[in-house]
Tab-separated table of C-alpha atoms in Angstrom:
chain	number	residue	atom	x	y	z
A	1	MET	CA	-18.405	-78.281	152.877
A	2	THR	CA	-20.232	-76.184	150.318
A	3	ASP	CA	-17.315	-73.691	149.992
A	4	ARG	CA	-14.920	-76.577	149.469
A	5	ARG	CA	-17.205	-78.154	146.835
A	6	ARG	CA	-17.491	-74.759	145.102
A	7	THR	CA	-13.747	-74.236	145.174
A	8	GLY	CA	-13.181	-77.732	143.679
A	9	GLY	CA	-15.690	-76.994	140.911
A	10	VAL	CA	-13.963	-73.665	140.088
A	11	GLY	CA	-10.590	-75.406	140.019
A	12	PHE	CA	-11.940	-78.090	137.735
A	13	LEU	CA	-13.415	-75.523	135.395
A	14	ALA	CA	-10.090	-73.579	135.425
A	15	VAL	CA	-8.175	-76.782	134.485
A	16	LEU	CA	-10.754	-77.575	131.767
A	17	LEU	CA	-10.453	-74.013	130.375
A	18	LEU	CA	-6.675	-74.213	130.429
A	19	LEU	CA	-6.747	-77.598	128.546
A	20	ALA	CA	-9.183	-76.125	125.956
A	21	LEU	CA	-6.899	-73.088	125.529
A	22	ALA	CA	-3.834	-75.287	125.099
A	23	ALA	CA	-5.631	-77.462	122.521
A	24	GLY	CA	-6.720	-74.315	120.630
A	25	VAL	CA	-3.189	-72.906	120.563
A	26	TRP	CA	-1.829	-76.267	119.349
A	27	ASN	CA	-4.436	-76.520	116.648
A	28	TYR	CA	-3.831	-72.908	115.558
A	29	GLN	CA	-0.074	-73.496	115.225
A	30	ARG	CA	-0.643	-76.766	113.371
A	31	ASN	CA	-3.009	-75.115	110.812
A	32	LEU	CA	-0.756	-72.139	110.428
A	33	ALA	CA	2.247	-74.448	109.704
A	34	ALA	CA	0.117	-76.340	107.172
A	35	GLU	CA	-0.863	-73.039	105.442
A	36	ARG	CA	2.775	-71.949	105.244
A	37	ALA	CA	3.825	-75.308	103.853
A	38	ALA	CA	1.181	-75.272	101.140
A	39	TYR	CA	2.373	-74.840	97.516
A	40	ARG	CA	1.595	-71.331	96.415
A	41	PRO	CA	3.934	-70.213	93.584
A	42	PHE	CA	2.626	-66.677	93.478
A	43	ARG	CA	2.913	-66.025	97.234
A	44	GLY	CA	5.635	-63.395	96.951
A	45	TYR	CA	3.965	-61.323	94.272
A	46	ALA	CA	2.335	-57.965	95.077
A	47	GLU	CA	-1.312	-57.356	94.194
A	48	ALA	CA	-0.484	-55.112	91.273
A	49	ASP	CA	2.006	-57.645	89.860
A	50	LEU	CA	-0.676	-60.330	90.158
A	51	GLU	CA	-3.164	-58.253	88.161
A	52	ALA	CA	-0.564	-57.471	85.513
A	53	LEU	CA	0.391	-61.134	85.257
A	54	ALA	CA	-3.231	-62.206	84.960
A	55	GLU	CA	-3.800	-59.788	82.095
A	56	ALA	CA	-0.625	-60.883	80.277
A	57	LEU	CA	-1.554	-64.539	80.741
A	58	ASP	CA	-5.056	-63.972	79.297
A	59	VAL	CA	-3.530	-62.403	76.187
A	60	ARG	CA	-1.003	-65.204	75.871
A	61	ARG	CA	-3.662	-67.909	76.345
A	62	GLN	CA	-5.843	-66.378	73.638
A	63	ASP	CA	-2.891	-66.431	71.216
A	64	GLN	CA	-2.095	-70.044	72.176
A	65	THR	CA	-5.698	-71.061	71.743
A	66	GLU	CA	-5.778	-69.633	68.235
A	67	ARG	CA	-2.490	-71.304	67.432
A	68	TYR	CA	-3.774	-74.662	68.698
A	69	GLU	CA	-7.054	-74.383	66.795
A	70	VAL	CA	-5.188	-73.751	63.589
A	71	ALA	CA	-2.801	-76.657	64.205
A	72	ALA	CA	-5.658	-78.987	65.282
A	73	THR	CA	-7.702	-78.311	62.129
A	74	ARG	CA	-4.790	-78.897	59.739
A	75	ARG	CA	-4.755	-82.340	58.234
A	76	VAL	CA	-1.749	-83.747	56.538
A	77	THR	CA	-1.999	-86.567	54.077
A	78	ALA	CA	1.075	-88.696	53.517
A	79	GLY	CA	1.800	-89.276	49.893
A	80	THR	CA	3.188	-92.489	48.511
A	81	LYS	CA	6.788	-92.096	47.331
A	82	SER	CA	8.839	-94.629	45.445
A	83	TYR	CA	12.380	-93.933	46.761
A	84	PHE	CA	13.493	-94.436	50.304
A	85	ASP	CA	14.841	-90.909	50.768
A	86	GLU	CA	11.564	-89.504	49.505
A	87	GLN	CA	9.663	-91.677	51.921
A	88	VAL	CA	11.838	-90.469	54.798
A	89	ALA	CA	11.313	-86.815	53.773
A	90	GLU	CA	7.552	-87.416	53.615
A	91	PHE	CA	7.532	-89.072	57.052
A	92	GLU	CA	9.508	-86.110	58.500
A	93	ARG	CA	7.053	-83.677	56.987
A	94	VAL	CA	4.096	-85.440	58.542
A	95	GLN	CA	5.952	-85.831	61.792
A	96	ARG	CA	6.676	-82.029	61.946
A	97	THR	CA	3.007	-81.252	61.544
A	98	GLY	CA	2.025	-83.643	64.385
A	99	THR	CA	4.774	-82.250	66.571
A	100	THR	CA	3.564	-78.676	66.021
A	101	LYS	CA	0.071	-79.673	67.052
A	102	ARG	CA	1.271	-81.479	70.205
A	103	GLN	CA	3.523	-78.555	71.143
A	104	ALA	CA	0.661	-76.091	70.798
A	105	GLN	CA	-1.529	-78.318	72.941
A	106	LEU	CA	1.195	-78.570	75.626
A	107	GLU	CA	1.701	-74.843	75.711
A	108	LEU	CA	-2.034	-74.176	75.958
A	109	ALA	CA	-2.293	-76.751	78.813
A	110	GLY	CA	0.580	-75.160	80.651
A	111	SER	CA	-0.975	-71.736	80.279
A	112	ARG	CA	-4.261	-73.003	81.656
A	113	VAL	CA	-2.596	-74.564	84.682
A	114	THR	CA	-0.717	-71.309	85.397
A	115	SER	CA	-3.938	-69.331	85.075
A	116	GLU	CA	-5.672	-71.640	87.537
A	117	LEU	CA	-2.808	-71.294	90.020
A	118	LEU	CA	-2.971	-67.549	89.651
A	119	GLU	CA	-6.704	-67.524	90.192
A	120	ASP	CA	-6.328	-69.771	93.268
A	121	GLU	CA	-3.839	-67.264	94.689
A	122	ARG	CA	-6.247	-64.339	94.082
A	123	VAL	CA	-9.080	-66.227	95.764
A	124	TYR	CA	-6.843	-67.114	98.717
A	125	ARG	CA	-5.796	-63.477	99.186
A	126	ALA	CA	-9.427	-62.308	98.935
A	127	GLN	CA	-10.383	-64.737	101.757
A	128	GLU	CA	-7.331	-63.748	103.783
A	129	ARG	CA	-8.502	-60.160	104.181
A	130	ASP	CA	-11.097	-61.038	106.809
A	131	ARG	CA	-8.733	-61.504	109.763
A	132	VAL	CA	-11.355	-62.734	112.230
A	133	LYS	CA	-12.502	-65.479	109.825
A	134	VAL	CA	-8.917	-66.529	109.205
A	135	PHE	CA	-8.175	-66.668	112.935
A	136	LEU	CA	-11.308	-68.748	113.673
A	137	GLU	CA	-10.558	-71.132	110.797
A	138	ARG	CA	-7.065	-71.739	112.021
A	139	LEU	CA	-8.223	-72.141	115.590
A	140	LEU	CA	-11.172	-74.424	115.029
A	141	SER	CA	-10.554	-76.460	111.905
A	142	ILE	CA	-9.343	-79.951	112.527
């Protein structure tokens, strides 16, 4: 009777271990598929290309920041004109200045977003180097 009980206990533990293993494999595959489906626009770039792109983006962002600061501090006063065509020309002049400021702001915002995505990719790759940690996160995270 004791051998039978011991055999049943071992069988139960084997089934339990098999279920835990199957759940771990399923969870690993699910997390791996989620990682692969995640939006990472710089996934295909090499490390050297990422570094070169980061440096180029920093230079570009500094130029755009200077351009935006110049455009943001410029104030345009609309003068009063007596004829309709002069009023239209004055409106267009003021409109051009505002458009220049908005365009500089949009370019700067786009550059910041690209820099953030690039930095996220660099952080992701730095974390990915520890293979054991990546394996355990994929296996155990829900």
